[in-house]
Amino acid sequence: MKAMILLSKDYEETEAVAVIDILRRAEIDIDVVATEGDLDTVGDHNITIRADYLLEDIKGADYDIVITPGGVGGTNALRENDKVIDLLKEQYQSDSGYIASICASPRVLDKAGISQEIRGTIFPALSDQVTFKEYVADEIVVNDQDHQVITSQGPATAYYFALEIVRQLKGQEVHDQVAKALLIPNVEAAVKA
């Protein structure tokens, strides 16, 4: 399994780092890809992540999943990048390719003409900026398996978003192992208590 996460200026760092970390814990090969011509990417809160590759050096067909983190500024940059839009369209039209978008980044799926065909969610305050076939307000992670698209609401849902990607790519057993190692069941039990 091979994953790609797209980073542009002003991406939401929590969402990017959580996804990268959790997928690597699940032994999923994830490439960090910069979309703007410099390997050093600076997020919305001035945290720099050095990407593995530039988008111009990547072929989308080589990936099982393409992931877009949120952040309004990062999402705006992704939406305005024709290479990103083309990559997402290509990934969506492939038989085996998944897409995962969190927080504000389903707005990129809207620009690519994908959101209109899926069941999905987005950061709640931005729900009026995306047209979904079916908008789901009360789920923090939505996996539209019919269309191979996973969406999630925002920074606090990033672990669950990443774990759903793991479940989809590696199965329930690996999902459960990684969740347990991250103490997710312990946190959920404490919150319910």
XYZ file of N, CA and C in Angstrom:
579
model
N 0.838 -1.185 0.000
C 0.000 0.000 0.000
C 0.882 1.248 0.000
N 0.465 2.209 -0.800
C 1.242 3.445 -0.900
C 0.292 4.636 -0.862
N 0.622 5.603 -0.017
C -0.204 6.795 0.175
C 0.599 8.048 -0.146
N -0.145 9.099 -0.477
C 0.438 10.416 -0.729
C -0.374 11.439 0.057
N 0.311 12.351 0.747
C -0.366 13.484 1.372
C 0.177 14.752 0.718
N -0.738 15.624 0.309
C -0.381 16.858 -0.395
C -0.292 18.017 0.593
N 0.856 18.675 0.638
C 1.033 19.829 1.517
C 1.279 21.079 0.689
N 0.492 22.103 0.970
C 0.684 23.416 0.364
C 0.874 24.407 1.504
N 1.172 25.646 1.175
C 1.351 26.630 2.242
C 0.067 26.725 3.071
N 0.237 26.878 4.370
C -0.864 27.091 5.315
C -1.767 25.881 5.528
N -1.247 24.662 5.310
C -2.015 23.458 5.649
C -2.183 23.375 7.163
N -3.141 22.597 7.615
C -3.375 22.384 9.048
C -2.400 21.305 9.526
N -1.440 21.695 10.350
C -0.373 20.791 10.770
C -0.866 19.571 11.538
N -1.817 19.755 12.446
C -2.319 18.626 13.231
C -2.811 17.517 12.318
N -3.553 17.893 11.302
C -4.125 16.904 10.388
C -3.044 16.225 9.559
N -2.044 16.971 9.141
C -0.960 16.388 8.342
C -0.111 15.439 9.178
N 0.340 15.895 10.334
C 1.244 15.088 11.153
C 0.544 13.841 11.688
N -0.686 13.966 12.139
C -1.418 12.796 12.648
C -1.544 11.728 11.567
N -1.890 12.140 10.363
C -2.050 11.177 9.267
C -0.713 10.520 8.926
N 0.325 11.314 8.771
C 1.642 10.760 8.429
C 2.086 9.761 9.497
N 1.994 10.159 10.750
C 2.425 9.312 11.859
C 1.621 8.013 11.933
N 0.316 8.108 11.892
C -0.525 6.919 12.060
C -0.373 5.966 10.880
N -0.284 6.481 9.677
C -0.084 5.583 8.534
C 1.273 4.891 8.609
N 2.284 5.593 9.051
C 3.600 4.954 9.192
C 3.589 3.916 10.312
N 2.855 4.163 11.389
C 2.708 3.155 12.446
C 2.056 1.886 11.902
N 1.164 2.060 10.940
C 0.472 0.925 10.318
C 1.294 0.314 9.181
N 2.516 0.802 9.016
C 3.427 0.331 7.977
C 2.866 0.540 6.573
N 2.213 1.681 6.406
C 1.768 2.124 5.089
C 2.796 3.138 4.609
N 3.327 2.913 3.447
C 4.315 3.816 2.857
C 3.596 5.103 2.457
N 3.940 6.222 3.093
C 3.299 7.502 2.778
C 4.349 8.512 2.347
N 4.144 9.072 1.176
C 5.010 10.125 0.668
C 4.389 11.481 0.976
N 5.210 12.372 1.513
C 4.800 13.748 1.755
C 5.184 14.535 0.504
N 4.183 15.157 -0.123
C 4.383 15.794 -1.420
C 4.055 17.284 -1.323
N 5.036 18.121 -1.647
C 4.850 19.576 -1.661
C 4.261 19.985 -3.004
N 3.293 20.878 -2.964
C 2.581 21.254 -4.190
C 3.084 22.550 -4.813
N 4.043 23.240 -4.161
C 4.367 24.593 -4.606
C 5.827 24.843 -4.941
N 6.577 23.828 -5.331
C 7.920 24.068 -5.836
C 9.033 24.152 -4.817
N 8.750 23.942 -3.530
C 9.773 23.952 -2.494
C 9.484 22.788 -1.559
N 10.492 21.991 -1.254
C 10.285 20.845 -0.370
C 9.920 21.261 1.051
N 10.354 22.430 1.488
C 10.009 22.909 2.827
C 8.628 23.551 2.784
N 7.683 22.938 3.486
C 6.308 23.435 3.510
C 6.018 24.017 4.884
N 5.391 25.176 4.924
C 5.092 25.854 6.185
C 3.584 25.859 6.385
N 3.166 25.291 7.517
C 1.750 25.193 7.815
C 1.167 26.480 8.369
N -0.105 26.417 8.678
C -0.869 27.564 9.154
C -0.345 28.117 10.478
N 0.324 27.275 11.274
C 0.837 27.710 12.574
C 2.363 27.744 12.588
N 2.940 28.005 11.413
C 4.381 28.204 11.230
C 5.243 27.000 11.602
N 4.712 25.803 11.417
C 5.496 24.583 11.580
C 5.921 24.135 10.185
N 7.210 23.867 10.035
C 7.742 23.462 8.735
C 7.900 21.947 8.672
N 7.405 21.372 7.610
C 7.612 19.953 7.319
C 8.335 19.878 5.981
N 9.404 19.099 5.964
C 10.138 18.904 4.708
C 9.499 17.739 3.961
N 9.027 18.023 2.770
C 8.379 17.013 1.940
C 9.411 16.052 1.352
N 8.924 14.886 0.961
C 9.770 13.895 0.296
C 9.945 14.214 -1.185
N 8.883 14.768 -1.782
C 8.865 15.001 -3.227
C 8.109 16.280 -3.548
N 8.339 16.782 -4.746
C 7.527 17.854 -5.312
C 6.433 17.218 -6.158
N 5.282 17.850 -6.209
C 4.155 17.319 -6.970
C 4.521 17.086 -8.432
N 5.317 17.969 -8.990
C 5.670 17.844 -10.411
C 6.469 16.576 -10.707
N 7.025 15.932 -9.659
C 7.820 14.714 -9.836
C 7.035 13.432 -9.558
N 5.736 13.553 -9.354
C 4.901 12.436 -8.896
C 3.910 12.017 -9.970
N 3.638 10.712 -10.004
C 2.559 10.182 -10.838
C 1.470 9.652 -9.912
N 0.250 10.143 -10.054
C -0.847 9.744 -9.179
C -1.206 8.283 -9.260
N -1.064 7.675 -10.420
C -1.459 6.282 -10.587
C -0.617 5.339 -9.731
N 0.483 5.827 -9.202
C 1.353 5.002 -8.373
C 0.877 4.903 -6.923
N -0.243 5.523 -6.584
C -0.688 5.611 -5.195
C -2.063 4.981 -4.995
N -2.213 4.318 -3.845
C -3.500 3.729 -3.484
C -4.451 4.776 -2.924
N -3.888 5.842 -2.345
C -4.721 6.895 -1.764
C -3.993 8.231 -1.851
N -4.755 9.279 -2.124
C -4.258 10.656 -2.100
C -5.002 11.363 -0.977
N -4.254 12.024 -0.082
C -4.820 12.634 1.121
C -4.594 14.136 1.082
N -5.650 14.891 1.418
C -5.535 16.346 1.505
C -5.888 16.795 2.916
N -4.933 17.418 3.633
C -5.251 18.001 4.934
C -5.977 19.325 4.735
N -6.568 19.813 5.802
C -7.308 21.060 5.718
C -6.471 22.274 6.040
N -7.141 23.231 6.650
C -6.606 24.566 6.822
C -7.151 25.400 5.683
N -7.794 26.509 5.989
C -8.435 27.298 4.933
C -7.408 27.778 3.912
N -6.273 28.300 4.383
C -5.249 28.768 3.452
C -4.681 27.638 2.611
N -4.400 26.508 3.248
C -3.882 25.358 2.519
C -4.865 24.837 1.500
N -6.130 24.809 1.893
C -7.171 24.352 0.978
C -7.309 25.304 -0.204
N -7.240 26.603 0.063
C -7.304 27.569 -1.043
C -6.169 27.334 -2.032
N -4.966 27.087 -1.516
C -3.818 26.837 -2.396
C -4.017 25.554 -3.203
N -4.533 24.506 -2.573
C -4.795 23.258 -3.297
C -5.851 23.458 -4.375
N -6.889 24.204 -4.052
C -7.982 24.441 -5.017
C -7.506 25.198 -6.247
N -6.532 26.061 -6.071
C -6.053 26.885 -7.183
C -4.939 26.212 -7.984
N -4.562 25.008 -7.608
C -3.474 24.298 -8.275
C -4.073 23.282 -9.256
N -3.950 23.562 -10.545
C -4.529 22.684 -11.571
C -3.964 21.270 -11.514
N -2.695 21.129 -11.137
C -2.096 19.795 -11.029
C -2.772 18.986 -9.924
N -3.109 19.640 -8.824
C -3.809 18.969 -7.726
C -5.195 18.528 -8.187
N -5.910 19.419 -8.836
C -7.262 19.095 -9.314
C -7.203 17.928 -10.296
N -6.266 17.965 -11.228
C -6.126 16.874 -12.199
C -5.768 15.557 -11.515
N -4.874 15.620 -10.528
C -4.484 14.424 -9.783
C -5.686 13.810 -9.073
N -6.483 14.642 -8.410
C -7.658 14.135 -7.697
C -8.677 13.535 -8.662
N -8.886 14.176 -9.788
C -9.808 13.624 -10.792
C -9.316 12.265 -11.284
N -8.023 12.181 -11.572
C -7.435 10.916 -12.037
C -7.584 9.830 -10.975
N -7.306 10.186 -9.722
C -7.404 9.224 -8.621
C -8.847 8.752 -8.452
N -9.779 9.680 -8.536
C -11.198 9.353 -8.365
C -11.691 8.429 -9.476
N -11.199 8.628 -10.672
C -11.653 7.835 -11.819
C -10.969 6.476 -11.915
N -9.913 6.269 -11.139
C -9.231 4.973 -11.174
C -10.076 3.933 -10.443
N -9.889 2.683 -10.791
C -10.685 1.615 -10.186
C -10.298 1.323 -8.746
N -9.050 1.552 -8.405
C -8.579 1.149 -7.087
C -8.113 2.303 -6.214
N -8.171 3.523 -6.701
C -7.626 4.649 -5.953
C -8.613 5.274 -4.991
N -8.139 5.562 -3.791
C -8.926 6.250 -2.772
C -8.491 7.702 -2.669
N -9.392 8.515 -2.130
C -9.105 9.904 -1.780
C -9.570 10.092 -0.343
N -8.813 10.857 0.444
C -9.218 11.189 1.807
C -8.985 12.681 2.028
N -10.029 13.376 2.479
C -9.962 14.830 2.688
C -10.556 15.175 4.042
N -9.869 16.042 4.767
C -10.296 16.405 6.118
C -10.434 17.919 6.247
N -11.292 18.331 7.166
C -11.467 19.723 7.558
C -12.007 20.546 6.394
N -11.276 21.550 5.954
C -11.714 22.402 4.848
C -11.426 21.789 3.484
N -10.620 20.737 3.435
C -10.168 20.249 2.127
C -11.220 19.548 1.273
N -12.381 19.138 1.788
C -13.417 18.706 0.840
C -13.813 19.815 -0.146
N -13.458 21.062 0.157
C -13.667 22.155 -0.806
C -12.860 21.912 -2.083
N -11.717 21.236 -1.955
C -10.920 20.886 -3.129
C -11.666 19.831 -3.952
N -12.297 18.887 -3.261
C -13.100 17.874 -3.958
C -14.261 18.527 -4.695
N -14.806 19.589 -4.119
C -15.892 20.318 -4.772
C -15.400 20.925 -6.082
N -14.237 21.560 -6.031
C -13.672 22.173 -7.244
C -13.373 21.122 -8.312
N -12.992 19.923 -7.879
C -12.669 18.845 -8.820
C -13.916 18.127 -9.341
N -15.097 18.513 -8.831
C -16.330 17.880 -9.282
C -16.592 16.526 -8.650
N -15.944 16.250 -7.532
C -16.068 14.949 -6.868
C -17.104 14.975 -5.753
N -17.134 16.034 -4.962
C -18.024 16.068 -3.790
C -19.487 15.895 -4.172
N -19.846 16.350 -5.345
C -21.237 16.288 -5.789
C -21.722 14.849 -5.976
N -20.798 13.893 -6.015
C -21.149 12.493 -6.245
C -21.041 11.630 -4.997
N -20.644 12.226 -3.861
C -20.346 11.402 -2.688
C -21.170 11.786 -1.467
N -21.155 10.877 -0.509
C -21.661 11.107 0.839
C -20.441 11.565 1.633
N -20.511 12.756 2.269
C -19.327 13.246 2.949
C -19.607 14.278 4.011
N -18.528 14.696 4.665
C -18.605 15.720 5.699
C -17.447 16.699 5.511
N -17.471 17.772 6.301
C -16.493 18.860 6.204
C -16.489 19.589 7.546
N -15.524 20.463 7.764
C -15.535 21.331 8.943
C -16.898 22.017 8.986
N -17.647 21.870 10.087
C -19.051 22.308 10.106
C -19.301 23.745 9.648
N -18.434 24.681 9.999
C -18.658 26.080 9.617
C -18.520 26.310 8.113
N -17.989 25.321 7.389
C -17.788 25.454 5.943
C -18.774 24.617 5.131
N -19.762 24.051 5.785
C -20.671 23.127 5.092
C -21.426 23.782 3.944
N -21.601 25.093 4.000
C -22.310 25.781 2.910
C -21.403 26.050 1.702
N -20.121 25.684 1.798
C -19.178 25.932 0.704
C -18.911 24.700 -0.166
N -19.583 23.600 0.140
C -19.398 22.365 -0.618
C -20.757 21.763 -0.926
N -20.901 21.271 -2.135
C -22.109 20.550 -2.509
C -21.797 19.058 -2.488
N -22.378 18.354 -1.525
C -22.266 16.902 -1.460
C -23.543 16.285 -2.012
N -23.430 15.087 -2.548
C -24.635 14.337 -2.903
C -25.452 14.129 -1.632
N -24.732 13.789 -0.535
C -25.360 13.682 0.785
C -24.393 14.231 1.825
N -24.755 15.350 2.444
C -23.937 15.935 3.506
C -24.286 15.260 4.822
N -23.268 14.837 5.562
C -23.454 14.154 6.833
C -22.870 15.039 7.934
N -23.737 15.666 8.708
C -23.286 16.609 9.735
C -22.915 15.933 11.047
N -23.484 14.766 11.321
C -23.346 14.180 12.654
C -22.342 13.035 12.744
N -21.502 12.860 11.751
C -20.441 11.855 11.815
C -19.100 12.565 11.648
N -18.131 12.217 12.501
C -16.839 12.903 12.417
C -15.980 12.375 11.273
N -16.234 11.137 10.848
C -15.543 10.551 9.704
C -16.584 9.842 8.852
N -16.577 10.103 7.549
C -17.507 9.451 6.631
C -16.692 8.711 5.576
N -16.934 7.404 5.466
C -16.271 6.587 4.455
C -17.315 6.197 3.417
N -17.296 6.874 2.276
C -18.197 6.541 1.170
C -17.515 5.448 0.354
N -17.741 4.206 0.755
C -17.048 3.082 0.125
C -17.453 2.894 -1.328
N -18.660 3.291 -1.687
C -19.090 3.162 -3.081
C -18.236 4.013 -4.014
N -17.737 5.134 -3.492
C -16.944 6.048 -4.316
C -15.479 6.133 -3.878
N -15.118 5.375 -2.836
C -13.737 5.311 -2.359
C -13.209 6.672 -1.917
N -14.051 7.401 -1.166
C -13.661 8.708 -0.640
C -13.962 8.749 0.856
N -12.965 9.161 1.639
C -13.105 9.319 3.086
C -13.013 10.805 3.393
N -13.954 11.319 4.190
C -13.920 12.722 4.605
C -14.037 12.797 6.121
N -13.570 13.913 6.685
C -13.633 14.104 8.129
C -13.735 15.592 8.440
N -14.067 15.917 9.706
C -14.450 17.278 10.054
C -13.333 18.234 10.440
N -12.249 17.779 11.076
C -11.256 18.767 11.464
C -10.174 18.251 12.385
N -9.369 19.145 12.957
C -8.189 18.758 13.721
C -8.446 17.711 14.805
N -9.498 17.866 15.581
C -9.759 16.914 16.662
C -10.190 15.545 16.147
N -10.568 15.455 14.879
C -10.976 14.168 14.300
C -9.849 13.513 13.508
N -8.677 14.116 13.508
C -7.577 13.649 12.653
C -7.143 12.217 12.964
N -7.108 11.836 14.243
C -6.722 10.461 14.579
C -7.732 9.474 14.011
N -9.011 9.780 14.164
C -10.053 8.879 13.658
C -10.036 8.824 12.130
N -9.773 9.942 11.514
C -9.629 10.026 10.058
C -8.485 9.120 9.594
N -7.324 9.269 10.215
C -6.162 8.455 9.843
C -6.421 6.974 10.103
N -7.072 6.672 11.213
C -7.378 5.273 11.518
C -8.368 4.679 10.521
N -9.284 5.479 10.013
C -10.204 4.981 8.982
C -9.447 4.690 7.688
N -8.457 5.505 7.377
C -7.607 5.223 6.216
C -6.889 3.888 6.424
N -6.350 3.683 7.630
C -5.685 2.419 7.952
C -6.658 1.252 7.787
N -7.866 1.391 8.325
C -8.865 0.318 8.213
C -9.129 -0.013 6.738
N -9.259 1.016 5.933
C -9.582 0.805 4.525
C -8.433 0.137 3.773
N -7.206 0.535 4.079
C -6.057 0.016 3.338
C -5.491 -1.285 3.896
N -5.561 -1.460 5.232
C -4.900 -2.617 5.851
C -5.840 -3.545 6.619
N -7.088 -3.144 6.826
C -8.040 -4.014 7.502
C -8.256 -3.669 8.967
N -9.281 -4.305 9.523
C -9.711 -4.032 10.898
C -8.647 -4.401 11.930
N -7.954 -5.516 11.728
C -6.978 -5.965 12.713
C -5.846 -4.951 12.889
N -5.306 -4.458 11.794
C -4.230 -3.458 11.879
C -4.780 -2.163 12.468
N -5.976 -1.770 12.056
C -6.634 -0.591 12.643
C -6.674 -0.715 14.159
N -7.158 -1.856 14.653
C -7.308 -2.052 16.097
C -5.962 -2.041 16.811
N -4.944 -2.638 16.203
C -3.608 -2.651 16.809
C -3.056 -1.232 16.950
N -3.181 -0.442 15.892
C -2.669 0.929 15.928
C -3.476 1.771 16.915
N -4.799 1.631 16.891
C -5.645 2.384 17.827
C -5.278 2.059 19.269
N -5.055 0.785 19.557
C -4.680 0.373 20.915
C -3.330 0.971 21.310
N -2.365 0.949 20.394
C -1.040 1.514 20.679
C -1.110 3.016 20.942
N -2.093 3.682 20.332
C -2.284 5.123 20.535
C -3.154 5.438 21.753
N -3.637 4.405 22.436
C -4.504 4.524 23.611
C -5.897 5.060 23.279
N -6.326 4.923 22.046
C -7.653 5.403 21.654
C -8.752 4.748 22.491
N -8.740 3.415 22.692
C -9.798 2.821 23.523
C -9.806 3.373 24.955
N -8.627 3.646 25.508
C -8.538 4.202 26.863
C -9.150 5.599 26.926
N -8.830 6.420 25.935
C -9.366 7.782 25.890
C -10.879 7.741 25.727
N -11.364 6.893 24.827
C -12.808 6.796 24.616
C -13.520 6.348 25.883
N -12.933 5.396 26.613
C -13.536 4.929 27.864
C -13.553 6.043 28.906
N -12.475 6.811 28.988
C -12.405 7.905 29.955
C -13.409 9.004 29.628
N -13.602 9.287 28.353
C -14.550 10.326 27.943
C -15.977 9.906 28.276
N -16.274 8.623 28.100
C -17.624 8.117 28.380
C -17.914 8.056 29.873
N -16.856 7.950 30.696
C -17.035 7.792 32.150
C -17.505 9.067 32.818
